[in-house]
Coordinates of C-alpha atoms in Angstrom, one line a residue:
M1 CA -66.7 53.5 30.7
H2 CA -66.5 51.1 33.8
P3 CA -62.9 51.9 35.5
L4 CA -61.9 48.3 35.3
L5 CA -62.9 47.8 31.7
E6 CA -61.1 51.0 30.9
N7 CA -57.7 49.9 32.8
L8 CA -57.5 46.4 31.3
N9 CA -55.3 47.7 28.4
T10 CA -52.9 49.2 30.7
I11 CA -52.6 45.9 32.8
K12 CA -52.4 43.9 29.5
S13 CA -49.6 46.1 28.3
K14 CA -47.5 45.8 31.5
L15 CA -48.0 42.1 31.4
L16 CA -47.0 41.4 27.8
K17 CA -43.8 43.6 28.2
I18 CA -42.6 40.9 30.4
E19 CA -42.9 38.3 27.5
T20 CA -39.5 38.3 25.6
S21 CA -40.2 36.7 22.3
G22 CA -42.0 34.3 20.2
L23 CA -45.5 34.2 18.7
C24 CA -48.6 35.8 20.7
L25 CA -52.2 34.6 20.1
D26 CA -54.8 37.2 21.3
I27 CA -58.3 35.8 21.3
F28 CA -61.4 38.3 21.4
T29 CA -59.0 41.1 21.0
L30 CA -60.0 44.6 22.0
P31 CA -59.5 47.3 19.1
N32 CA -57.4 49.5 21.2
D33 CA -55.3 46.7 22.4
M34 CA -53.3 46.6 19.2
Q35 CA -51.0 49.5 20.0
I36 CA -49.7 47.3 22.9
Y37 CA -47.7 45.3 20.6
S38 CA -45.9 48.0 19.0
S39 CA -43.4 48.0 22.1
S40 CA -43.5 44.3 22.5
N41 CA -40.8 41.6 21.8
F42 CA -43.0 39.2 19.9
S43 CA -41.9 38.2 16.5
K44 CA -45.8 38.0 15.4
V45 CA -49.2 38.6 16.6
L46 CA -52.3 36.6 15.6
C47 CA -55.6 38.1 16.6
V48 CA -59.1 36.5 16.7
A49 CA -61.6 39.4 16.8
I50 CA -65.1 38.8 18.4
S51 CA -67.1 40.1 15.4
E52 CA -66.4 41.0 11.7
Q53 CA -67.0 44.7 12.6
E54 CA -64.4 44.6 15.2
M55 CA -62.1 42.7 12.9
T56 CA -61.9 45.6 10.8
R57 CA -61.3 48.0 13.6
V58 CA -58.5 45.8 15.0
S59 CA -56.8 45.5 11.7
E60 CA -56.9 49.4 11.2
N61 CA -55.2 49.7 14.8
A62 CA -52.5 47.1 14.0
P63 CA -48.9 48.5 14.5
S64 CA -46.4 48.4 11.6
R65 CA -44.3 46.1 13.8
P66 CA -44.4 43.1 14.8
P67 CA -46.2 41.6 11.9
S68 CA -49.9 40.9 12.6
R69 CA -52.7 38.7 11.2
V70 CA -56.4 39.4 12.3
A71 CA -59.5 37.0 11.4
H72 CA -62.8 36.3 12.9
W73 CA -64.6 33.1 13.5
D74 CA -67.1 31.8 16.1
L75 CA -64.9 30.0 18.5
R76 CA -68.0 28.5 20.1
S77 CA -68.4 26.2 17.1
K78 CA -66.3 23.3 16.1
Q79 CA -65.8 24.8 12.9
G80 CA -64.6 28.0 14.2
Q81 CA -62.1 26.3 16.4
I82 CA -60.8 24.2 13.3
Y83 CA -60.3 27.3 11.5
L84 CA -58.4 28.9 14.4
D85 CA -56.0 25.9 14.4
S86 CA -55.5 26.0 10.7
F87 CA -55.1 29.7 11.2
V88 CA -52.1 29.3 13.9
V89 CA -50.4 26.6 11.7
F90 CA -50.2 28.4 8.5
S91 CA -49.5 31.9 10.2
S92 CA -46.6 30.6 12.5
Q93 CA -44.6 29.1 9.9
Q94 CA -43.8 26.4 12.3
E95 CA -43.1 28.7 15.1
K96 CA -44.8 27.7 18.4
I97 CA -47.0 30.0 20.4
S98 CA -45.2 31.5 23.4
C99 CA -48.0 33.7 24.8
V100 CA -52.0 33.4 24.7
W101 CA -54.2 36.1 25.8
I102 CA -58.1 35.4 26.1
H103 CA -60.5 38.1 26.9
L104 CA -63.0 35.1 27.9
H105 CA -65.4 37.8 29.5
R106 CA -66.4 38.9 25.9
C107 CA -67.7 35.5 24.8
A108 CA -70.2 33.4 26.8
M109 CA -68.9 30.0 26.3
N110 CA -69.9 26.8 27.8
D111 CA -67.6 24.2 29.4
I112 CA -67.4 21.9 26.4
Q113 CA -66.6 24.8 24.0
F114 CA -63.9 26.2 26.4
K115 CA -62.5 22.7 26.8
N116 CA -62.2 22.1 23.1
L117 CA -60.5 25.5 22.7
I118 CA -58.0 25.1 25.2
Q119 CA -57.0 21.6 23.9
K120 CA -56.3 23.1 20.5
I121 CA -54.3 26.0 21.9
Y122 CA -52.3 23.5 24.1
N123 CA -51.3 21.4 21.1
R124 CA -49.7 24.5 19.4
C125 CA -47.9 25.7 22.7
T126 CA -44.2 25.4 23.6
E127 CA -43.0 24.3 27.0
D128 CA -43.7 27.1 29.4
T129 CA -46.0 29.1 27.3
T130 CA -48.0 31.7 29.2
L131 CA -51.7 31.6 29.2
Y132 CA -53.7 34.9 30.4
I133 CA -57.5 34.5 30.8
V134 CA -59.6 37.5 31.8
C135 CA -63.0 36.1 32.8
V136 CA -66.2 36.9 34.9
D137 CA -67.4 34.8 37.7
G138 CA -71.1 34.6 37.0
E139 CA -71.9 32.6 40.0
L140 CA -70.3 35.3 42.3
A141 CA -72.1 37.9 40.4
A142 CA -75.5 36.1 41.0
Q143 CA -74.8 36.1 44.7
Y144 CA -74.0 39.7 44.7
A145 CA -77.3 40.4 42.9
M146 CA -79.3 38.3 45.5
S147 CA -77.8 40.5 48.1
H148 CA -78.9 43.6 46.1
V149 CA -75.1 44.8 45.8
I150 CA -75.2 44.8 42.1
Y151 CA -77.9 44.8 39.5
I152 CA -78.5 42.0 37.0
D153 CA -81.2 42.4 34.2
R154 CA -83.6 39.9 32.8
E155 CA -81.2 38.9 30.1
N156 CA -78.7 38.0 32.8
N157 CA -76.3 40.9 32.1
M158 CA -74.6 42.6 34.8
Q159 CA -74.9 46.4 34.6
M160 CA -71.4 48.1 34.5
Q161 CA -72.3 51.7 33.5
Y162 CA -72.8 51.6 29.8
H163 CA -71.5 48.1 29.6
K164 CA -73.6 45.0 29.9
Q165 CA -71.7 41.8 30.9
P166 CA -73.2 38.5 30.3
I167 CA -72.9 36.3 33.4
K168 CA -74.5 33.0 32.0
T169 CA -71.2 31.6 31.0
I170 CA -68.5 29.2 32.0
S171 CA -67.8 29.2 36.0
L172 CA -64.4 30.3 37.3
A173 CA -63.9 26.8 38.8
A174 CA -64.6 25.0 35.6
I175 CA -62.0 27.3 33.7
R176 CA -59.3 26.4 36.3
N177 CA -60.2 22.7 36.2
I178 CA -60.3 22.4 32.3
C179 CA -57.0 24.5 31.9
A180 CA -55.4 21.9 34.7
E181 CA -56.8 18.8 32.8
N182 CA -55.3 20.0 29.5
G183 CA -51.8 20.9 30.2
F184 CA -51.9 24.2 32.0
I185 CA -50.6 24.9 35.6
E186 CA -52.1 28.0 37.5
K187 CA -49.4 30.3 38.5
N188 CA -51.4 33.3 39.8
S189 CA -54.7 34.9 40.1
I190 CA -56.1 38.4 40.8
N191 CA -59.5 39.9 40.7
G192 CA -60.6 43.1 39.4
E193 CA -60.7 45.1 42.7
Q194 CA -57.0 44.1 43.2
M195 CA -56.2 45.1 39.5
L196 CA -57.7 48.6 40.3
K197 CA -55.8 49.0 43.6
L198 CA -52.5 48.0 41.8
S199 CA -53.1 50.6 39.3
N200 CA -54.1 53.2 41.9
I201 CA -57.7 53.8 40.6
N202 CA -60.4 54.9 42.9
C203 CA -63.9 54.3 42.0
L204 CA -67.6 54.3 43.2
P205 CA -68.6 51.4 45.5
Y206 CA -70.9 49.9 42.9
D207 CA -68.0 49.8 40.2
L208 CA -65.8 48.3 42.9
W209 CA -68.3 45.4 43.6
T210 CA -68.8 44.7 40.1
S211 CA -65.0 44.6 39.5
Q212 CA -64.8 42.0 42.3
T213 CA -66.5 39.6 39.9
F214 CA -63.7 39.8 37.4
F215 CA -60.6 37.6 37.4
L216 CA -57.2 37.6 35.6
L217 CA -55.7 34.1 35.7
K218 CA -52.3 33.3 34.6
F219 CA -51.2 29.7 33.5
K220 CA -48.0 28.0 32.2
S221 CA -48.1 25.1 29.9
K222 CA -46.7 21.8 31.0
F223 CA -43.9 20.0 28.9
H224 CA -46.0 17.9 26.6
F225 CA -45.0 14.5 27.9
Q226 CA -45.7 15.6 31.6
R227 CA -49.4 16.2 30.6
Y228 CA -50.8 13.0 32.0
C229 CA -48.1 12.5 34.8

């Protein structure tokens, strides 16, 4: 497995341990992520799997505590996003979301789809909700490919050892703009190479270059009446 993708679980675990309480919404959950929550302080975890097959694996890996619920919908569709909103409302028992994690690199969304998703998430957030987004900068990947630093196949997938990463997706700039326009303030960002260095992981040059196209963004939600100020 690509060293960055293999290490995402460790990075996620460290960051989520900082969160002290409340409800966590995990979108496009990786099956091996579920054990992270066994040592967390969340009151409940709501997960949306990328597929029905993974939904079963995520459910099987769920810890006994905190309570967790796992579902699957196509969040690129309006209907899927409506189901997500209802899922959060009925599962939270009026408790607001305190933390959101989106593995956006796992789903090729366009600008409109992502904007609608962020709007629905923001409406269920508290003041100061933390939003983490793992994404890939397809435009940067395309530049690297033109320089023959990395390889992209005919289906616009970046080759990452045994993983094929789609790059025809929403741009990094659009993610930042949409979040800023819909109630979230960017607090920090780090690229994949920096993530590897923080974890003291050495890798081959090709793996390092492909890692540079990945980003982890951290946002905080504004208080609702400040949204348009």
